[in-house]
Amino acid sequence: MKVLVIGGGAREHALCRSLSLDPDVTALYCAPGNAGIAEVAELHPVDALDGAAVARLAGELGAGLVVVGPEAPLVAGVADAVRAAGIPCFGPSKEAAQLEGSKAFAKDVMAAANVPTARSYVCTTPEEIDTALDAFGAPYVVKDDGLAAGKGVVVTDDLAAARDHALACDRVVIEEFLDGPEVSLFAITDGVTVLPLQPAQDFKRALDGDEGPNTGGMGAYSPLPWADPKLVDEVMATVLQPTVDELRRRGTPFSGLLYAGLAITSRGVRVIEFNARFGDPETQVVLARLKTPLASVLLHSANGTLDVEPPLTWRDDAAVTVVIASHNYPETPRTGDPIEGLGEVAAQDAPHAYVLHAGTRREGDAIVSAGGRVLSVTATGKDLTQARERAYKAVSRIRLDGSQHRTDIAQKAAAGS
């Protein structure tokens, strides 16, 4: 099978790495890709938001499967264009991707499917915003209704900051704060059958101790030694299957990767948000533990034949990923700085630790930073303690001027496991 992956971040590098290790994949392409992905896939330029251009490229390459990584192309309808060209595509339709593209749509689906989530108001006027903020009180949870690249959510005790963020959005969802630890659970679905993956936890705040501004994610780990062993079964029964069934009932079946961001509250599991694609950085650790070859699972999802796929198999290893971000992330990150030490990691830490590229590009013989989150250093081990040690040892070899990373990824979970 020839596979084309759309995107150019660490999530796509993780997908390409797994696909490159799959014996069924005879050729692997990525568009536009990045400097790290170039080591495992042939890169091609493309406007990832242009469905016709993506479908044309897939046709020229003879791709038997297209995998759309990021959310923006899915919400723009790229998967529809690829399917219309007769090429199997892993990723939901434009309509189904509204589950991520619109918080209000997601809330409506959850209400219809009886999925447990936070109480919320959808607001479009200053008066509605003030009423909602007053109704819930602090901490205030304010979400831009549309896509905001992981930065559209503000959680704060500061009423003025919450109100300012709400007023800056065309339409905003204001909801009750959910206490308890957060969990990410992915599921691959063809619109009928749902195959859950292993849960992971990510770290959204920029600084140690969950301080600092919200980011796209500064690290992740899997498995979760503190989680109830029945968690996946419970979320399947109360969240994932009902949501897939409701979308099919509406005539907008969801095929692809359904991501549930969950809060394990004192009152039970609640959905914080849905995403319509693999999460970044959780994908890096979840795929590091997946034993089942990836390509056939994604193809069965695309073809509506997931019911013939046997249960997924997993390694017993734990996995940890640590994000190295550029100077001043998540504000206006500095780019163009040379990255050194990648060869040292490859020579001294493989195969237990490796580097997945997020925001990088090649300039001559050098690899330089090209985004806010630059690298995801990922490691596996017999438990979280060993995986952490290996990840941070690899991180210590990398040199990027002004870079930042958290030092406490999976620390509490490792101490308790």
Coordinates of C-alpha atoms in Angstrom, one line a residue:
M1 CA 0.0 0.0 0.0
K2 CA 1.2 3.5 -0.8
V3 CA 0.2 6.0 1.9
L4 CA 0.1 9.8 1.8
V5 CA 0.1 11.7 5.2
I6 CA -1.1 15.3 5.2
G7 CA 0.5 17.6 7.7
G8 CA 3.9 18.6 9.1
G9 CA 4.0 18.4 12.9
A10 CA 5.2 15.9 15.5
R11 CA 1.8 14.1 15.3
E12 CA 2.4 13.5 11.6
H13 CA 6.0 12.5 12.3
A14 CA 4.7 9.9 14.8
L15 CA 2.1 8.6 12.3
C16 CA 4.8 8.4 9.6
R17 CA 7.2 6.6 11.9
S18 CA 4.6 4.0 12.7
L19 CA 3.6 3.6 9.1
S20 CA 7.2 3.3 8.0
L21 CA 7.6 0.3 10.3
D22 CA 4.5 -1.4 8.8
P23 CA 5.5 -4.1 6.3
D24 CA 2.3 -3.5 4.3
V25 CA 3.4 0.1 3.5
T26 CA 5.4 -0.1 0.2
A27 CA 5.8 3.7 -0.2
L28 CA 5.2 6.5 2.2
Y29 CA 4.7 10.2 1.3
C30 CA 4.0 13.3 3.4
A31 CA 2.9 16.7 2.4
P32 CA 4.2 19.2 3.3
G33 CA 6.1 17.3 6.1
N34 CA 9.2 18.6 8.0
A35 CA 12.9 18.0 8.3
G36 CA 12.4 14.9 10.5
I37 CA 9.7 13.3 8.5
A38 CA 12.0 13.5 5.5
E39 CA 14.0 10.7 7.0
V40 CA 11.1 8.2 6.8
A41 CA 8.9 9.6 4.0
E42 CA 9.2 11.3 0.6
L43 CA 8.1 14.9 1.0
H44 CA 5.9 16.9 -1.4
P45 CA 4.7 20.5 -1.3
V46 CA 1.0 21.0 -1.0
D47 CA -1.5 23.5 0.5
A48 CA -3.0 21.2 3.1
L49 CA -6.2 23.3 3.2
D50 CA -6.8 22.8 -0.6
G51 CA -8.8 19.6 -1.0
A52 CA -8.5 19.6 -4.8
A53 CA -4.7 19.9 -4.6
V54 CA -4.4 17.2 -2.0
A55 CA -6.7 14.8 -4.0
R56 CA -4.6 15.6 -7.2
L57 CA -1.4 14.9 -5.4
A58 CA -2.7 11.6 -4.0
G59 CA -3.8 10.6 -7.5
E60 CA -0.4 11.5 -9.0
L61 CA 1.4 9.4 -6.3
G62 CA -1.0 6.4 -6.7
A63 CA -1.8 6.6 -3.0
G64 CA -4.1 3.8 -1.7
L65 CA -4.7 5.7 1.5
V66 CA -4.6 9.3 2.5
V67 CA -4.3 10.1 6.2
V68 CA -5.2 13.7 7.2
G69 CA -3.4 14.7 10.3
P70 CA -4.4 18.3 11.4
E71 CA -7.8 19.6 12.2
A72 CA -7.9 22.6 9.9
P73 CA -7.8 20.5 6.7
L74 CA -10.6 18.3 8.0
V75 CA -12.8 21.2 8.9
A76 CA -12.1 22.6 5.5
G77 CA -13.4 19.4 3.8
V78 CA -10.1 17.9 2.5
A79 CA -11.2 14.4 3.4
D80 CA -14.4 14.8 1.3
A81 CA -12.4 16.0 -1.7
V82 CA -10.0 12.9 -1.5
R83 CA -13.0 10.5 -1.2
A84 CA -14.7 12.2 -4.1
A85 CA -11.6 11.4 -6.2
G86 CA -12.2 7.7 -5.3
I87 CA -9.2 7.4 -2.9
P88 CA -9.7 6.0 0.6
C89 CA -9.2 8.6 3.3
F90 CA -8.7 8.4 7.0
G91 CA -10.4 11.4 8.5
P92 CA -14.0 12.7 9.0
S93 CA -16.0 14.7 6.5
K94 CA -16.3 18.4 6.8
E95 CA -19.7 18.1 8.5
A96 CA -18.6 15.4 11.0
A97 CA -15.4 17.4 11.8
Q98 CA -17.7 20.1 13.2
L99 CA -17.5 18.0 16.3
E100 CA -14.1 19.8 16.8
G101 CA -14.7 22.8 14.6
S102 CA -17.7 24.0 16.7
K103 CA -17.9 23.7 20.4
A104 CA -21.6 24.5 20.2
F105 CA -22.2 21.7 17.7
A106 CA -20.4 19.3 20.0
K107 CA -22.5 20.3 22.9
D108 CA -25.6 19.8 20.9
V109 CA -24.5 16.3 19.8
M110 CA -23.6 15.4 23.4
A111 CA -27.0 16.5 24.7
A112 CA -28.8 14.4 22.1
A113 CA -26.6 11.4 22.8
N114 CA -26.9 11.8 26.6
V115 CA -23.1 12.1 26.9
P116 CA -21.9 13.4 30.3
T117 CA -20.3 16.9 29.9
A118 CA -20.1 20.2 31.6
R119 CA -23.1 22.5 31.8
S120 CA -22.7 25.4 29.4
Y121 CA -24.0 28.4 27.7
V122 CA -23.5 29.4 24.1
C123 CA -23.1 33.2 24.0
T124 CA -23.0 35.8 21.2
T125 CA -23.6 39.1 23.1
P126 CA -21.9 40.9 26.0
E127 CA -25.1 40.5 28.0
E128 CA -25.2 36.7 27.5
I129 CA -21.5 36.5 28.4
D130 CA -22.0 38.4 31.7
T131 CA -25.0 36.2 32.6
A132 CA -23.1 33.0 31.9
L133 CA -19.9 34.1 33.8
D134 CA -22.1 35.1 36.7
A135 CA -24.0 31.8 36.7
F136 CA -20.9 29.6 37.0
G137 CA -18.5 31.8 38.9
A138 CA -14.8 31.1 39.2
P139 CA -12.8 29.4 37.9
Y140 CA -14.1 30.6 34.6
V141 CA -13.9 28.3 31.5
V142 CA -14.3 30.2 28.3
K143 CA -14.0 28.5 24.9
D144 CA -13.9 30.1 21.4
D145 CA -16.6 28.2 19.4
G146 CA -14.3 27.8 16.4
L147 CA -10.8 26.3 15.7
A148 CA -8.0 28.1 17.5
A149 CA -5.1 25.6 17.2
G150 CA -5.4 24.5 20.8
K151 CA -5.2 28.1 22.1
G152 CA -8.9 29.1 22.2
V153 CA -9.6 28.1 25.8
V154 CA -9.0 30.2 28.8
V155 CA -9.4 28.9 32.4
T156 CA -8.9 31.6 34.9
D157 CA -10.1 33.0 38.3
D158 CA -9.8 36.5 36.8
L159 CA -13.3 37.7 35.7
A160 CA -11.9 40.5 33.6
A161 CA -9.6 38.2 31.7
A162 CA -12.4 35.7 31.1
R163 CA -14.7 38.5 29.9
D164 CA -12.0 39.9 27.6
H165 CA -11.4 36.5 26.0
A166 CA -15.2 35.9 25.5
L167 CA -15.7 39.3 23.9
A168 CA -12.8 38.6 21.4
C169 CA -14.7 35.6 20.1
D170 CA -17.6 35.8 17.6
R171 CA -19.4 33.0 19.4
V172 CA -18.2 31.6 22.7
V173 CA -19.1 28.6 24.9
I174 CA -18.9 29.4 28.7
E175 CA -19.1 26.3 30.9
E176 CA -18.8 25.0 34.4
F177 CA -15.3 24.1 35.6
L178 CA -14.7 20.4 35.9
D179 CA -12.5 19.3 38.8
G180 CA -10.3 16.2 38.7
P181 CA -7.5 14.9 36.5
E182 CA -7.7 15.0 32.7
V183 CA -7.4 12.0 30.4
S184 CA -7.2 11.8 26.6
L185 CA -8.8 8.8 25.0
F186 CA -8.6 8.2 21.2
A187 CA -10.8 5.8 19.2
I188 CA -10.6 4.8 15.6
T189 CA -14.0 4.5 14.0
D190 CA -15.6 3.9 10.6
G191 CA -18.9 5.4 11.7
V192 CA -20.3 2.2 13.2
T193 CA -17.6 0.2 14.8
V194 CA -15.4 1.9 17.5
L195 CA -11.9 0.7 18.4
P196 CA -10.5 2.5 21.5
L197 CA -6.8 3.1 21.9
Q198 CA -4.9 3.3 25.2
P199 CA -5.5 6.4 27.4
A200 CA -2.9 9.1 27.8
Q201 CA -2.4 12.3 29.8
D202 CA -1.0 15.5 28.4
F203 CA 0.3 18.7 30.0
K204 CA -1.2 21.9 28.6
R205 CA 0.4 24.6 30.8
A206 CA 3.8 25.9 29.6
L207 CA 5.6 25.7 33.0
D208 CA 6.3 23.1 35.6
G209 CA 3.6 22.5 38.2
D210 CA 0.9 23.3 35.7
E211 CA 1.8 27.0 35.9
G212 CA 2.0 29.5 33.0
P213 CA -0.2 30.0 29.9
N214 CA -2.1 27.3 28.0
T215 CA -0.3 25.7 25.1
G216 CA -0.9 23.1 22.4
G217 CA 0.7 20.6 24.8
M218 CA 4.1 20.3 26.5
G219 CA 4.3 16.6 26.9
A220 CA 2.4 13.4 27.6
Y221 CA 2.6 9.9 28.9
S222 CA 0.9 6.5 28.7
P223 CA -0.3 4.3 30.4
L224 CA -2.0 5.9 33.4
P225 CA -1.2 3.8 36.4
W226 CA -3.7 5.7 38.6
A227 CA -6.7 5.3 36.3
D228 CA -9.5 2.8 36.9
P229 CA -8.9 -0.3 34.8
K230 CA -12.6 -0.1 33.7
L231 CA -12.1 3.5 32.4
V232 CA -11.8 2.6 28.7
D233 CA -14.9 0.4 28.8
E234 CA -16.9 3.1 30.7
V235 CA -15.9 5.8 28.2
M236 CA -16.7 3.5 25.3
A237 CA -20.2 2.8 26.7
T238 CA -21.1 6.4 27.8
V239 CA -19.2 8.6 25.4
L240 CA -17.6 7.2 22.3
Q241 CA -20.2 4.7 21.0
P242 CA -23.2 7.0 21.8
T243 CA -21.5 9.9 20.0
V244 CA -20.7 7.9 16.9
D245 CA -24.2 6.5 16.9
E246 CA -25.8 10.0 17.2
L247 CA -23.7 11.4 14.3
R248 CA -24.7 8.5 12.1
R249 CA -28.4 9.0 13.1
R250 CA -28.0 12.6 11.9
G251 CA -26.8 11.5 8.5
T252 CA -23.2 12.8 9.2
P253 CA -21.4 9.6 10.1
F254 CA -18.0 10.1 11.7
S255 CA -15.2 8.1 10.2
G256 CA -11.6 8.6 11.4
L257 CA -10.1 9.4 14.8
L258 CA -12.4 10.5 17.5
Y259 CA -10.6 12.1 20.4
A260 CA -12.3 12.6 23.8
G261 CA -10.8 15.0 26.3
L262 CA -12.1 13.8 29.6
A263 CA -12.2 15.0 33.2
I264 CA -12.4 12.4 35.9
T265 CA -14.5 14.4 38.3
S266 CA -15.9 13.7 41.8
R267 CA -19.2 13.0 40.0
G268 CA -17.8 10.7 37.3
V269 CA -16.3 11.0 33.8
R270 CA -17.2 14.2 31.9
V271 CA -16.3 15.2 28.4
I272 CA -14.3 18.4 28.2
E273 CA -14.0 18.5 24.4
F274 CA -13.9 16.4 21.3
N275 CA -11.3 16.5 18.6
A276 CA -11.6 15.0 15.1
R277 CA -8.0 13.9 14.8
F278 CA -5.1 12.4 16.7
G279 CA -4.0 14.7 19.5
D280 CA -0.5 16.2 19.7
P281 CA 1.5 15.3 21.9
E282 CA -0.6 12.2 23.0
T283 CA -0.2 10.5 19.6
Q284 CA 3.5 10.3 20.2
V285 CA 3.2 8.1 23.3
V286 CA 0.1 6.1 22.2
L287 CA 1.6 5.0 18.9
A288 CA 4.9 4.2 20.7
R289 CA 3.0 1.5 22.6
L290 CA 0.8 0.2 19.7
K291 CA 1.9 -3.3 18.5
T292 CA -0.8 -3.7 15.8
P293 CA 0.5 -2.5 12.4
L294 CA -1.2 0.9 11.8
A295 CA -1.9 1.0 8.1
S296 CA -4.6 -1.8 7.9
V297 CA -6.5 -0.3 10.9
L298 CA -6.6 3.2 9.2
L299 CA -7.6 1.6 5.9
H300 CA -10.4 -0.4 7.5
S301 CA -11.7 2.8 9.0
A302 CA -11.6 4.6 5.7
N303 CA -13.3 1.7 3.9
G304 CA -16.0 1.1 6.5
T305 CA -14.8 -2.4 7.3
L306 CA -13.4 -1.9 10.9
D307 CA -15.6 -4.8 12.1
V308 CA -13.1 -7.3 10.6
E309 CA -10.1 -5.8 12.4
P310 CA -9.1 -7.9 15.4
P311 CA -8.7 -6.1 18.8
L312 CA -5.6 -3.9 18.9
T313 CA -2.6 -5.2 20.7
W314 CA -0.3 -3.2 22.9
R315 CA 3.2 -3.3 24.3
D316 CA 3.6 -3.5 28.1
D317 CA 6.1 -0.6 27.9
A318 CA 5.4 2.8 29.2
A319 CA 6.0 5.9 27.0
V320 CA 6.8 9.5 27.8
T321 CA 7.2 12.5 25.4
V322 CA 8.7 15.8 26.3
V323 CA 8.1 18.8 24.0
I324 CA 11.0 21.2 23.4
A325 CA 9.6 24.6 22.5
S326 CA 11.2 27.7 21.1
H327 CA 12.0 30.9 22.8
N328 CA 8.9 32.9 23.9
Y329 CA 6.4 30.1 23.1
P330 CA 3.3 30.2 23.3
E331 CA 3.4 34.0 22.6
T332 CA 5.3 34.9 19.4
P333 CA 7.9 32.2 19.2
R334 CA 11.4 32.8 17.7
T335 CA 12.3 30.7 14.7
G336 CA 15.4 30.1 12.6
D337 CA 17.6 28.9 15.4
P338 CA 19.9 25.9 14.6
I339 CA 19.2 22.6 16.4
E340 CA 22.1 20.5 17.5
G341 CA 22.4 17.1 19.1
L342 CA 19.9 15.2 17.0
G343 CA 22.7 12.9 15.8
E344 CA 23.8 12.2 19.4
V345 CA 20.3 11.0 20.3
A346 CA 20.1 8.8 17.3
A347 CA 23.6 7.3 18.0
Q348 CA 23.3 6.9 21.8
D349 CA 19.6 6.6 22.8
A350 CA 18.0 4.6 20.0
P351 CA 15.8 2.6 19.9
H352 CA 14.4 3.4 23.3
A353 CA 14.4 7.2 22.7
Y354 CA 14.0 9.1 19.5
V355 CA 13.1 12.6 18.4
L356 CA 9.9 13.5 16.5
H357 CA 10.0 16.8 14.7
A358 CA 7.2 19.4 15.0
G359 CA 8.4 22.9 13.9
T360 CA 11.6 22.3 11.9
R361 CA 13.0 22.9 8.5
R362 CA 16.3 22.2 6.7
E363 CA 18.6 25.0 5.7
G364 CA 21.5 23.6 3.8
D365 CA 23.2 21.1 6.1
A366 CA 21.5 22.5 9.2
I367 CA 18.1 21.8 10.8
V368 CA 16.5 25.0 12.3
S369 CA 13.5 25.8 14.4
A370 CA 10.4 26.7 12.4
G371 CA 7.6 26.9 14.9
G372 CA 6.6 27.2 18.6
R373 CA 6.7 23.5 19.5
V374 CA 9.9 22.4 17.8
L375 CA 10.6 18.7 18.9
S376 CA 8.9 15.9 20.8
V377 CA 11.5 13.7 22.5
T378 CA 9.8 10.3 23.0
A379 CA 11.1 7.4 25.0
T380 CA 9.8 4.0 26.1
G381 CA 10.7 1.9 29.2
K382 CA 9.6 -0.9 31.4
D383 CA 7.7 1.7 33.5
L384 CA 7.2 5.4 33.6
T385 CA 10.3 6.0 35.7
Q386 CA 12.6 4.4 33.1
A387 CA 10.7 6.0 30.2
R388 CA 11.1 9.5 31.9
E389 CA 14.8 8.9 32.5
R390 CA 15.4 8.0 28.9
A391 CA 13.4 10.9 27.6
Y392 CA 15.1 13.5 29.7
K393 CA 18.6 12.0 29.0
A394 CA 17.8 12.5 25.3
V395 CA 16.4 16.0 25.9
S396 CA 19.7 16.9 27.6
R397 CA 21.7 16.2 24.4
I398 CA 19.7 18.7 22.3
R399 CA 20.9 22.2 22.0
L400 CA 18.5 25.0 20.8
D401 CA 19.2 28.5 21.9
G402 CA 16.5 29.9 24.2
S403 CA 14.5 26.7 24.1
Q404 CA 12.2 25.6 27.0
H405 CA 10.7 22.4 28.2
R406 CA 8.9 21.1 31.3
T407 CA 10.9 19.0 33.7
D408 CA 7.9 17.3 35.4
I409 CA 6.2 15.4 32.6
A410 CA 4.8 12.1 34.1
Q411 CA 6.7 12.8 37.4
K412 CA 3.7 12.4 39.8
A413 CA 2.4 9.3 37.9
A414 CA 5.8 7.7 37.9
A415 CA 6.2 8.3 41.7
G416 CA 2.9 6.7 42.3
S417 CA 3.3 3.7 40.0

